[in-house]
Amino acid sequence: MTDKTSNQMWGGRFAAGPDAIMEAINASIGFDQRMAAQDIAGSRAHAAMLAATGVITDSDADAIREGLLTVLSEIESGNFQFSTALEDIHMNVEARLKEIIGEPAGRLHTGRSRNDQVATDFKLWVRDQFDAAEKGLLALIGALVDQAEAGADWVMPGFTHLQTAQPVTWGHHMMAYVEMFGRDLSRVRDARKRMNESPLGSAALAGTSFPINREMTAEALGFDRPTANSLDAVSDRDFALEFLSTASICAMHLSRFAEELVIWSSAQFRFVTLSDRFSTGSSIMPQKKNPDAAELIRAKVGRIFGANTALMMVMKGLPLAYSKDMQEDKEQVFDAADNWMLALAAMEGMVKDMTGNRDSLAAAAGSGFSTATDLADWMVRVLKVPFRDAHHVTGALVAMAEGRGVDLPDLTLEDMKSVHEGITEDIFSVLGVENSVNSRMSYGGTAPAQVRAQVARWKEILG
Ligand code: ARG
């Protein structure tokens, strides 16, 4: 005899209902209710297909499709009573449909299982997030290109090892991030394309004996085609992992830029002023203006990469096909998606609002012997000295300047000649930072003309 407390969806072979702890560990409704719209879209497509193929009647399909819209509006308006006993979004929706339309509701699950259903819902949800990420990235790239254009010829120090290396331009530095986020954008588009196959109709794992039409449901849900192997379709979470790994790489880029903004906005650097709208104050130190948004963006990579690692670990030991372990995929992806979108939007806002401090940037650009390489290159070019010797001579001149507490352009021609006879007055033409950056005209180099060419290329891409 079936116990009254056993599950109404599969209680037939059960004599008792679940222990409270079992219910607690088993239920996903607390989080998978976020996929309600996707679940209902999938079910409506499935019902229409079942009618078109003659598996259920048109009138049953109509009742199901109408009833599902009622369920959706109840959920969207907050008038839906989610039940933990009904485990997940799939069974909550179906149970409510039964209350609303009665017997035809029981025909919806023909030729389908929760295994292909959840894979379909989750893919639809992740696909929307890829689209949101694409939009967020395009907006951020646009903001960076605007910054680059405004400061294409502003000089600033370029760093290696966070030590002054050679002067670069503000525009060049901004465009470096445009390249990074551009690769993220291409990863997003690429992954979205790859994942866009419909699992619906794979049923539990083996397909179904009903004469279903998988092309029809695939098309109705905006998929390019149905998946080609039912075992794979119900147990594949590559699309979620590609989402998380793409998000992780992008979050790493966001974090690097955030770190630079934290450094640049400090009183020691003053390269950039962040707007009040993206800063906070201190409750005890009145002078403070903290770059909290940048710091939080810097931290987001931790939880996003954590989600990627967690799901990798969940998946790596699972035999085919579906295992309940896979229910642990959603919270990781939901959290990572929320935080990725938030970080993209916050970075876009910060970049749009920030002011590059042209004078501080220029003052810093000339310090730290940043044109030493230009001096060495001049000796190679004009005096035909081997680069290694020129490097040595320049090192001696840097040591001399350092000893006197001055920069390279402050040395006299006599000072220069005391280290190398052949040096002429012409050397001073290459010691200025403007000349230095203007001379870096190799493709992709820091010269303002190169930066402007890349700005133009990106503006064309962004349309
Ligand atoms: N809530 C489940 C999940 O998220 C749905 C699929 C359950 N399938 C099953 N055979 N128990 O994975």
PDB file of N, CA and C in Angstrom, residues 259-354:
ATOM      1  N   GLU A 259      43.225  46.016  -9.167  1.00  0.00           N
ATOM      2  CA  GLU A 259      44.457  46.177  -8.371  1.00  0.00           C
ATOM      3  C   GLU A 259      45.205  47.441  -8.810  1.00  0.00           C
ATOM      4  N   GLU A 260      45.273  47.675 -10.116  1.00  0.00           N
ATOM      5  CA  GLU A 260      45.952  48.886 -10.591  1.00  0.00           C
ATOM      6  C   GLU A 260      45.217  50.136 -10.122  1.00  0.00           C
ATOM      7  N   LEU A 261      43.883  50.079 -10.146  1.00  0.00           N
ATOM      8  CA  LEU A 261      43.122  51.259  -9.719  1.00  0.00           C
ATOM      9  C   LEU A 261      43.324  51.528  -8.227  1.00  0.00           C
ATOM     10  N   VAL A 262      43.445  50.468  -7.450  1.00  0.00           N
ATOM     11  CA  VAL A 262      43.707  50.635  -6.016  1.00  0.00           C
ATOM     12  C   VAL A 262      45.053  51.339  -5.822  1.00  0.00           C
ATOM     13  N   ILE A 263      46.064  50.880  -6.555  1.00  0.00           N
ATOM     14  CA  ILE A 263      47.398  51.481  -6.441  1.00  0.00           C
ATOM     15  C   ILE A 263      47.380  52.913  -6.988  1.00  0.00           C
ATOM     16  N   TRP A 264      46.811  53.070  -8.156  1.00  0.00           N
ATOM     17  CA  TRP A 264      46.829  54.374  -8.837  1.00  0.00           C
ATOM     18  C   TRP A 264      46.080  55.463  -8.071  1.00  0.00           C
ATOM     19  N   SER A 265      45.046  55.062  -7.315  1.00  0.00           N
ATOM     20  CA  SER A 265      44.243  56.078  -6.622  1.00  0.00           C
ATOM     21  C   SER A 265      44.842  56.446  -5.264  1.00  0.00           C
ATOM     22  N   SER A 266      45.956  55.796  -4.886  1.00  0.00           N
ATOM     23  CA  SER A 266      46.562  56.096  -3.586  1.00  0.00           C
ATOM     24  C   SER A 266      47.256  57.463  -3.618  1.00  0.00           C
ATOM     25  N   ALA A 267      47.448  58.037  -2.429  1.00  0.00           N
ATOM     26  CA  ALA A 267      48.093  59.355  -2.316  1.00  0.00           C
ATOM     27  C   ALA A 267      49.527  59.300  -2.837  1.00  0.00           C
ATOM     28  N   GLN A 268      50.146  58.118  -2.795  1.00  0.00           N
ATOM     29  CA  GLN A 268      51.520  57.974  -3.258  1.00  0.00           C
ATOM     30  C   GLN A 268      51.605  58.016  -4.788  1.00  0.00           C
ATOM     31  N   PHE A 269      50.584  57.573  -5.465  1.00  0.00           N
ATOM     32  CA  PHE A 269      50.593  57.556  -6.930  1.00  0.00           C
ATOM     33  C   PHE A 269      49.837  58.746  -7.535  1.00  0.00           C
ATOM     34  N   ARG A 270      48.582  58.904  -7.105  1.00  0.00           N
ATOM     35  CA  ARG A 270      47.692  59.952  -7.661  1.00  0.00           C
ATOM     36  C   ARG A 270      47.592  59.916  -9.184  1.00  0.00           C
ATOM     37  N   PHE A 271      47.643  58.743  -9.763  1.00  0.00           N
ATOM     38  CA  PHE A 271      47.501  58.634 -11.228  1.00  0.00           C
ATOM     39  C   PHE A 271      46.054  58.858 -11.642  1.00  0.00           C
ATOM     40  N   VAL A 272      45.148  58.494 -10.744  1.00  0.00           N
ATOM     41  CA  VAL A 272      43.747  58.503 -11.113  1.00  0.00           C
ATOM     42  C   VAL A 272      42.911  58.969  -9.931  1.00  0.00           C
ATOM     43  N   THR A 273      41.823  59.677 -10.250  1.00  0.00           N
ATOM     44  CA  THR A 273      40.866  60.029  -9.204  1.00  0.00           C
ATOM     45  C   THR A 273      39.575  59.287  -9.496  1.00  0.00           C
ATOM     46  N   LEU A 274      39.168  58.474  -8.535  1.00  0.00           N
ATOM     47  CA  LEU A 274      37.914  57.737  -8.706  1.00  0.00           C
ATOM     48  C   LEU A 274      36.773  58.651  -8.268  1.00  0.00           C
ATOM     49  N   SER A 275      35.639  58.480  -8.893  1.00  0.00           N
ATOM     50  CA  SER A 275      34.519  59.364  -8.557  1.00  0.00           C
ATOM     51  C   SER A 275      33.954  59.023  -7.182  1.00  0.00           C
ATOM     52  N   ASP A 276      33.296  60.004  -6.585  1.00  0.00           N
ATOM     53  CA  ASP A 276      32.636  59.772  -5.294  1.00  0.00           C
ATOM     54  C   ASP A 276      31.620  58.649  -5.412  1.00  0.00           C
ATOM     55  N   ARG A 277      31.034  58.535  -6.583  1.00  0.00           N
ATOM     56  CA  ARG A 277      29.977  57.527  -6.777  1.00  0.00           C
ATOM     57  C   ARG A 277      30.493  56.102  -6.651  1.00  0.00           C
ATOM     58  N   PHE A 278      31.791  55.930  -6.845  1.00  0.00           N
ATOM     59  CA  PHE A 278      32.359  54.584  -6.733  1.00  0.00           C
ATOM     60  C   PHE A 278      33.435  54.500  -5.658  1.00  0.00           C
ATOM     61  N   SER A 279      33.290  55.317  -4.624  1.00  0.00           N
ATOM     62  CA  SER A 279      34.237  55.282  -3.512  1.00  0.00           C
ATOM     63  C   SER A 279      33.451  55.329  -2.211  1.00  0.00           C
ATOM     64  N   THR A 280      34.146  55.034  -1.122  1.00  0.00           N
ATOM     65  CA  THR A 280      33.507  55.161   0.193  1.00  0.00           C
ATOM     66  C   THR A 280      34.436  55.956   1.096  1.00  0.00           C
ATOM     67  N   GLY A 281      33.891  56.429   2.220  1.00  0.00           N
ATOM     68  CA  GLY A 281      34.700  57.153   3.188  1.00  0.00           C
ATOM     69  C   GLY A 281      35.000  56.278   4.383  1.00  0.00           C
ATOM     70  N   SER A 282      35.704  56.851   5.357  1.00  0.00           N
ATOM     71  CA  SER A 282      36.010  56.125   6.585  1.00  0.00           C
ATOM     72  C   SER A 282      35.232  56.766   7.726  1.00  0.00           C
ATOM     73  N   SER A 283      34.761  55.939   8.654  1.00  0.00           N
ATOM     74  CA  SER A 283      33.986  56.475   9.772  1.00  0.00           C
ATOM     75  C   SER A 283      34.891  57.144  10.797  1.00  0.00           C
ATOM     76  N   ILE A 284      36.200  56.889  10.738  1.00  0.00           N
ATOM     77  CA  ILE A 284      37.100  57.496  11.736  1.00  0.00           C
ATOM     78  C   ILE A 284      38.108  58.465  11.121  1.00  0.00           C
ATOM     79  N   MET A 285      38.540  58.196   9.876  1.00  0.00           N
ATOM     80  CA  MET A 285      39.562  59.055   9.272  1.00  0.00           C
ATOM     81  C   MET A 285      38.918  59.935   8.203  1.00  0.00           C
ATOM     82  N   PRO A 286      38.700  61.217   8.520  1.00  0.00           N
ATOM     83  CA  PRO A 286      37.928  62.087   7.619  1.00  0.00           C
ATOM     84  C   PRO A 286      38.551  62.266   6.239  1.00  0.00           C
ATOM     85  N   GLN A 287      39.860  62.082   6.129  1.00  0.00           N
ATOM     86  CA  GLN A 287      40.515  62.353   4.834  1.00  0.00           C
ATOM     87  C   GLN A 287      40.341  61.205   3.839  1.00  0.00           C
ATOM     88  N   LYS A 288      39.858  60.037   4.336  1.00  0.00           N
ATOM     89  CA  LYS A 288      39.888  58.839   3.494  1.00  0.00           C
ATOM     90  C   LYS A 288      38.838  58.833   2.387  1.00  0.00           C
ATOM     91  N   LYS A 289      39.283  58.353   1.215  1.00  0.00           N
ATOM     92  CA  LYS A 289      38.359  58.040   0.129  1.00  0.00           C
ATOM     93  C   LYS A 289      38.828  56.688  -0.390  1.00  0.00           C
ATOM     94  N   ASN A 290      38.077  55.682  -0.064  1.00  0.00           N
ATOM     95  CA  ASN A 290      38.551  54.324  -0.325  1.00  0.00           C
ATOM     96  C   ASN A 290      37.999  53.738  -1.621  1.00  0.00           C
ATOM     97  N   PRO A 291      38.847  52.990  -2.330  1.00  0.00           N
ATOM     98  CA  PRO A 291      38.412  52.394  -3.609  1.00  0.00           C
ATOM     99  C   PRO A 291      37.711  51.054  -3.400  1.00  0.00           C
ATOM    100  N   ASP A 292      36.674  51.034  -2.552  1.00  0.00           N
ATOM    101  CA  ASP A 292      36.022  49.763  -2.183  1.00  0.00           C
ATOM    102  C   ASP A 292      35.526  48.953  -3.371  1.00  0.00           C
ATOM    103  N   ALA A 293      34.963  49.647  -4.367  1.00  0.00           N
ATOM    104  CA  ALA A 293      34.420  48.900  -5.515  1.00  0.00           C
ATOM    105  C   ALA A 293      35.548  48.123  -6.190  1.00  0.00           C
ATOM    106  N   ALA A 294      36.693  48.774  -6.356  1.00  0.00           N
ATOM    107  CA  ALA A 294      37.838  48.095  -6.985  1.00  0.00           C
ATOM    108  C   ALA A 294      38.305  46.915  -6.135  1.00  0.00           C
ATOM    109  N   GLU A 295      38.333  47.120  -4.824  1.00  0.00           N
ATOM    110  CA  GLU A 295      38.778  46.033  -3.943  1.00  0.00           C
ATOM    111  C   GLU A 295      37.839  44.834  -4.014  1.00  0.00           C
ATOM    112  N   LEU A 296      36.527  45.124  -4.054  1.00  0.00           N
ATOM    113  CA  LEU A 296      35.562  44.021  -4.109  1.00  0.00           C
ATOM    114  C   LEU A 296      35.628  43.308  -5.453  1.00  0.00           C
ATOM    115  N   ILE A 297      35.834  44.067  -6.513  1.00  0.00           N
ATOM    116  CA  ILE A 297      35.996  43.435  -7.833  1.00  0.00           C
ATOM    117  C   ILE A 297      37.231  42.527  -7.794  1.00  0.00           C
ATOM    118  N   ARG A 298      38.291  43.016  -7.157  1.00  0.00           N
ATOM    119  CA  ARG A 298      39.524  42.233  -7.039  1.00  0.00           C
ATOM    120  C   ARG A 298      39.253  40.916  -6.310  1.00  0.00           C
ATOM    121  N   ALA A 299      38.355  40.963  -5.353  1.00  0.00           N
ATOM    122  CA  ALA A 299      38.075  39.757  -4.563  1.00  0.00           C
ATOM    123  C   ALA A 299      37.139  38.783  -5.274  1.00  0.00           C
ATOM    124  N   LYS A 300      36.356  39.269  -6.223  1.00  0.00           N
ATOM    125  CA  LYS A 300      35.336  38.403  -6.850  1.00  0.00           C
ATOM    126  C   LYS A 300      35.949  37.197  -7.540  1.00  0.00           C
ATOM    127  N   VAL A 301      37.133  37.338  -8.070  1.00  0.00           N
ATOM    128  CA  VAL A 301      37.756  36.217  -8.768  1.00  0.00           C
ATOM    129  C   VAL A 301      37.860  35.005  -7.843  1.00  0.00           C
ATOM    130  N   GLY A 302      37.996  35.257  -6.552  1.00  0.00           N
ATOM    131  CA  GLY A 302      38.112  34.152  -5.591  1.00  0.00           C
ATOM    132  C   GLY A 302      36.875  33.274  -5.583  1.00  0.00           C
ATOM    133  N   ARG A 303      35.713  33.909  -5.448  1.00  0.00           N
ATOM    134  CA  ARG A 303      34.506  33.071  -5.377  1.00  0.00           C
ATOM    135  C   ARG A 303      34.132  32.506  -6.745  1.00  0.00           C
ATOM    136  N   ILE A 304      34.414  33.251  -7.816  1.00  0.00           N
ATOM    137  CA  ILE A 304      34.060  32.745  -9.147  1.00  0.00           C
ATOM    138  C   ILE A 304      34.950  31.557  -9.519  1.00  0.00           C
ATOM    139  N   PHE A 305      36.233  31.708  -9.278  1.00  0.00           N
ATOM    140  CA  PHE A 305      37.137  30.581  -9.556  1.00  0.00           C
ATOM    141  C   PHE A 305      36.826  29.416  -8.611  1.00  0.00           C
ATOM    142  N   GLY A 306      36.412  29.747  -7.389  1.00  0.00           N
ATOM    143  CA  GLY A 306      36.005  28.705  -6.436  1.00  0.00           C
ATOM    144  C   GLY A 306      34.836  27.902  -6.974  1.00  0.00           C
ATOM    145  N   ALA A 307      33.882  28.580  -7.592  1.00  0.00           N
ATOM    146  CA  ALA A 307      32.726  27.889  -8.166  1.00  0.00           C
ATOM    147  C   ALA A 307      33.177  26.950  -9.288  1.00  0.00           C
ATOM    148  N   ASN A 308      34.101  27.424 -10.101  1.00  0.00           N
ATOM    149  CA  ASN A 308      34.637  26.610 -11.199  1.00  0.00           C
ATOM    150  C   ASN A 308      35.296  25.342 -10.650  1.00  0.00           C
ATOM    151  N   THR A 309      36.113  25.526  -9.627  1.00  0.00           N
ATOM    152  CA  THR A 309      36.796  24.379  -9.011  1.00  0.00           C
ATOM    153  C   THR A 309      35.790  23.420  -8.384  1.00  0.00           C
ATOM    154  N   ALA A 310      34.804  23.991  -7.686  1.00  0.00           N
ATOM    155  CA  ALA A 310      33.813  23.151  -7.005  1.00  0.00           C
ATOM    156  C   ALA A 310      33.062  22.270  -8.007  1.00  0.00           C
ATOM    157  N   LEU A 311      32.625  22.861  -9.109  1.00  0.00           N
ATOM    158  CA  LEU A 311      31.854  22.067 -10.068  1.00  0.00           C
ATOM    159  C   LEU A 311      32.740  21.040 -10.790  1.00  0.00           C
ATOM    160  N   MET A 312      33.977  21.413 -11.043  1.00  0.00           N
ATOM    161  CA  MET A 312      34.927  20.439 -11.611  1.00  0.00           C
ATOM    162  C   MET A 312      35.022  19.211 -10.706  1.00  0.00           C
ATOM    163  N   MET A 313      35.133  19.473  -9.409  1.00  0.00           N
ATOM    164  CA  MET A 313      35.274  18.373  -8.455  1.00  0.00           C
ATOM    165  C   MET A 313      33.993  17.539  -8.388  1.00  0.00           C
ATOM    166  N   VAL A 314      32.838  18.211  -8.474  1.00  0.00           N
ATOM    167  CA  VAL A 314      31.566  17.489  -8.460  1.00  0.00           C
ATOM    168  C   VAL A 314      31.500  16.536  -9.651  1.00  0.00           C
ATOM    169  N   MET A 315      31.931  17.005 -10.811  1.00  0.00           N
ATOM    170  CA  MET A 315      31.730  16.247 -12.046  1.00  0.00           C
ATOM    171  C   MET A 315      32.765  15.158 -12.299  1.00  0.00           C
ATOM    172  N   LYS A 316      33.948  15.331 -11.748  1.00  0.00           N
ATOM    173  CA  LYS A 316      35.060  14.529 -12.263  1.00  0.00           C
ATOM    174  C   LYS A 316      34.935  13.028 -12.026  1.00  0.00           C
ATOM    175  N   GLY A 317      34.178  12.609 -11.011  1.00  0.00           N
ATOM    176  CA  GLY A 317      34.124  11.166 -10.751  1.00  0.00           C
ATOM    177  C   GLY A 317      32.814  10.517 -11.135  1.00  0.00           C
ATOM    178  N   LEU A 318      31.944  11.250 -11.834  1.00  0.00           N
ATOM    179  CA  LEU A 318      30.596  10.719 -12.063  1.00  0.00           C
ATOM    180  C   LEU A 318      30.529   9.777 -13.252  1.00  0.00           C
ATOM    181  N   PRO A 319      30.041   8.555 -13.001  1.00  0.00           N
ATOM    182  CA  PRO A 319      29.816   7.642 -14.130  1.00  0.00           C
ATOM    183  C   PRO A 319      28.608   8.133 -14.925  1.00  0.00           C
ATOM    184  N   LEU A 320      28.478   7.719 -16.178  1.00  0.00           N
ATOM    185  CA  LEU A 320      27.293   8.072 -16.952  1.00  0.00           C
ATOM    186  C   LEU A 320      26.086   7.349 -16.361  1.00  0.00           C
ATOM    187  N   ALA A 321      24.874   7.869 -16.399  1.00  0.00           N
ATOM    188  CA  ALA A 321      24.589   9.165 -17.000  1.00  0.00           C
ATOM    189  C   ALA A 321      24.326  10.165 -15.861  1.00  0.00           C
ATOM    190  N   TYR A 322      23.056  10.458 -15.530  1.00  0.00           N
ATOM    191  CA  TYR A 322      22.758  11.435 -14.486  1.00  0.00           C
ATOM    192  C   TYR A 322      23.041  10.870 -13.100  1.00  0.00           C
ATOM    193  N   SER A 323      23.610  11.689 -12.232  1.00  0.00           N
ATOM    194  CA  SER A 323      23.700  11.388 -10.804  1.00  0.00           C
ATOM    195  C   SER A 323      23.237  12.624 -10.050  1.00  0.00           C
ATOM    196  N   LYS A 324      22.698  12.408  -8.876  1.00  0.00           N
ATOM    197  CA  LYS A 324      22.135  13.536  -8.122  1.00  0.00           C
ATOM    198  C   LYS A 324      23.189  14.550  -7.728  1.00  0.00           C
ATOM    199  N   ASP A 325      24.442  14.121  -7.709  1.00  0.00           N
ATOM    200  CA  ASP A 325      25.538  15.070  -7.461  1.00  0.00           C
ATOM    201  C   ASP A 325      25.378  16.329  -8.315  1.00  0.00           C
ATOM    202  N   MET A 326      24.860  16.109  -9.518  1.00  0.00           N
ATOM    203  CA  MET A 326      24.806  17.212 -10.489  1.00  0.00           C
ATOM    204  C   MET A 326      23.867  18.332 -10.077  1.00  0.00           C
ATOM    205  N   GLN A 327      23.012  18.057  -9.115  1.00  0.00           N
ATOM    206  CA  GLN A 327      22.146  19.111  -8.571  1.00  0.00           C
ATOM    207  C   GLN A 327      22.978  20.209  -7.892  1.00  0.00           C
ATOM    208  N   GLU A 328      24.203  19.871  -7.524  1.00  0.00           N
ATOM    209  CA  GLU A 328      25.098  20.836  -6.873  1.00  0.00           C
ATOM    210  C   GLU A 328      25.708  21.836  -7.866  1.00  0.00           C
ATOM    211  N   ASP A 329      25.331  21.726  -9.128  1.00  0.00           N
ATOM    212  CA  ASP A 329      25.876  22.646 -10.135  1.00  0.00           C
ATOM    213  C   ASP A 329      25.308  24.057 -10.023  1.00  0.00           C
ATOM    214  N   LYS A 330      24.019  24.118  -9.620  1.00  0.00           N
ATOM    215  CA  LYS A 330      23.305  25.391  -9.800  1.00  0.00           C
ATOM    216  C   LYS A 330      23.753  26.524  -8.901  1.00  0.00           C
ATOM    217  N   GLU A 331      23.869  26.260  -7.615  1.00  0.00           N
ATOM    218  CA  GLU A 331      24.218  27.368  -6.714  1.00  0.00           C
ATOM    219  C   GLU A 331      25.567  27.988  -7.067  1.00  0.00           C
ATOM    220  N   GLN A 332      26.485  27.122  -7.508  1.00  0.00           N
ATOM    221  CA  GLN A 332      27.801  27.640  -7.909  1.00  0.00           C
ATOM    222  C   GLN A 332      27.664  28.596  -9.095  1.00  0.00           C
ATOM    223  N   VAL A 333      26.902  28.151 -10.084  1.00  0.00           N
ATOM    224  CA  VAL A 333      26.750  28.968 -11.301  1.00  0.00           C
ATOM    225  C   VAL A 333      25.936  30.235 -11.008  1.00  0.00           C
ATOM    226  N   PHE A 334      24.880  30.084 -10.215  1.00  0.00           N
ATOM    227  CA  PHE A 334      24.065  31.268  -9.893  1.00  0.00           C
ATOM    228  C   PHE A 334      24.927  32.336  -9.201  1.00  0.00           C
ATOM    229  N   ASP A 335      25.672  31.898  -8.213  1.00  0.00           N
ATOM    230  CA  ASP A 335      26.483  32.854  -7.444  1.00  0.00           C
ATOM    231  C   ASP A 335      27.564  33.492  -8.319  1.00  0.00           C
ATOM    232  N   ALA A 336      28.207  32.653  -9.121  1.00  0.00           N
ATOM    233  CA  ALA A 336      29.265  33.186  -9.997  1.00  0.00           C
ATOM    234  C   ALA A 336      28.677  34.165 -11.006  1.00  0.00           C
ATOM    235  N   ALA A 337      27.527  33.825 -11.575  1.00  0.00           N
ATOM    236  CA  ALA A 337      26.903  34.702 -12.580  1.00  0.00           C
ATOM    237  C   ALA A 337      26.530  36.040 -11.953  1.00  0.00           C
ATOM    238  N   ASP A 338      25.897  35.998 -10.793  1.00  0.00           N
ATOM    239  CA  ASP A 338      25.495  37.257 -10.129  1.00  0.00           C
ATOM    240  C   ASP A 338      26.707  38.148  -9.895  1.00  0.00           C
ATOM    241  N   ASN A 339      27.763  37.532  -9.422  1.00  0.00           N
ATOM    242  CA  ASN A 339      28.931  38.325  -9.053  1.00  0.00           C
ATOM    243  C   ASN A 339      29.750  38.775 -10.255  1.00  0.00           C
ATOM    244  N   TRP A 340      29.740  37.967 -11.288  1.00  0.00           N
ATOM    245  CA  TRP A 340      30.417  38.368 -12.529  1.00  0.00           C
ATOM    246  C   TRP A 340      29.723  39.587 -13.131  1.00  0.00           C
ATOM    247  N   MET A 341      28.385  39.519 -13.231  1.00  0.00           N
ATOM    248  CA  MET A 341      27.636  40.648 -13.830  1.00  0.00           C
ATOM    249  C   MET A 341      27.821  41.919 -12.993  1.00  0.00           C
ATOM    250  N   LEU A 342      27.798  41.737 -11.680  1.00  0.00           N
ATOM    251  CA  LEU A 342      27.960  42.890 -10.793  1.00  0.00           C
ATOM    252  C   LEU A 342      29.355  43.502 -10.954  1.00  0.00           C
ATOM    253  N   ALA A 343      30.351  42.657 -11.037  1.00  0.00           N
ATOM    254  CA  ALA A 343      31.721  43.151 -11.179  1.00  0.00           C
ATOM    255  C   ALA A 343      31.909  43.872 -12.514  1.00  0.00           C
ATOM    256  N   LEU A 344      31.325  43.315 -13.577  1.00  0.00           N
ATOM    257  CA  LEU A 344      31.424  43.975 -14.890  1.00  0.00           C
ATOM    258  C   LEU A 344      30.771  45.355 -14.845  1.00  0.00           C
ATOM    259  N   ALA A 345      29.591  45.428 -14.246  1.00  0.00           N
ATOM    260  CA  ALA A 345      28.863  46.703 -14.191  1.00  0.00           C
ATOM    261  C   ALA A 345      29.614  47.711 -13.316  1.00  0.00           C
ATOM    262  N   ALA A 346      30.153  47.234 -12.202  1.00  0.00           N
ATOM    263  CA  ALA A 346      30.876  48.142 -11.297  1.00  0.00           C
ATOM    264  C   ALA A 346      32.147  48.663 -11.977  1.00  0.00           C
ATOM    265  N   MET A 347      32.835  47.792 -12.706  1.00  0.00           N
ATOM    266  CA  MET A 347      34.046  48.234 -13.385  1.00  0.00           C
ATOM    267  C   MET A 347      33.710  49.232 -14.482  1.00  0.00           C
ATOM    268  N   GLU A 348      32.652  48.959 -15.207  1.00  0.00           N
ATOM    269  CA  GLU A 348      32.243  49.903 -16.258  1.00  0.00           C
ATOM    270  C   GLU A 348      31.951  51.269 -15.639  1.00  0.00           C
ATOM    271  N   GLY A 349      31.219  51.272 -14.539  1.00  0.00           N
ATOM    272  CA  GLY A 349      30.880  52.535 -13.866  1.00  0.00           C
ATOM    273  C   GLY A 349      32.120  53.273 -13.396  1.00  0.00           C
ATOM    274  N   MET A 350      33.049  52.539 -12.825  1.00  0.00           N
ATOM    275  CA  MET A 350      34.289  53.166 -12.335  1.00  0.00           C
ATOM    276  C   MET A 350      35.107  53.758 -13.465  1.00  0.00           C
ATOM    277  N   VAL A 351      35.216  52.991 -14.560  1.00  0.00           N
ATOM    278  CA  VAL A 351      36.028  53.453 -15.700  1.00  0.00           C
ATOM    279  C   VAL A 351      35.403  54.701 -16.329  1.00  0.00           C
ATOM    280  N   LYS A 352      34.080  54.683 -16.464  1.00  0.00           N
ATOM    281  CA  LYS A 352      33.389  55.837 -17.049  1.00  0.00           C
ATOM    282  C   LYS A 352      33.624  57.096 -16.223  1.00  0.00           C
ATOM    283  N   ASP A 353      33.585  56.939 -14.903  1.00  0.00           N
ATOM    284  CA  ASP A 353      33.638  58.089 -13.994  1.00  0.00           C
ATOM    285  C   ASP A 353      35.046  58.552 -13.633  1.00  0.00           C
ATOM    286  N   MET A 354      36.036  57.703 -13.835  1.00  0.00           N
ATOM    287  CA  MET A 354      37.366  58.046 -13.292  1.00  0.00           C
ATOM    288  C   MET A 354      38.062  59.130 -14.128  1.00  0.00           C
TER     289      MET A 354
END
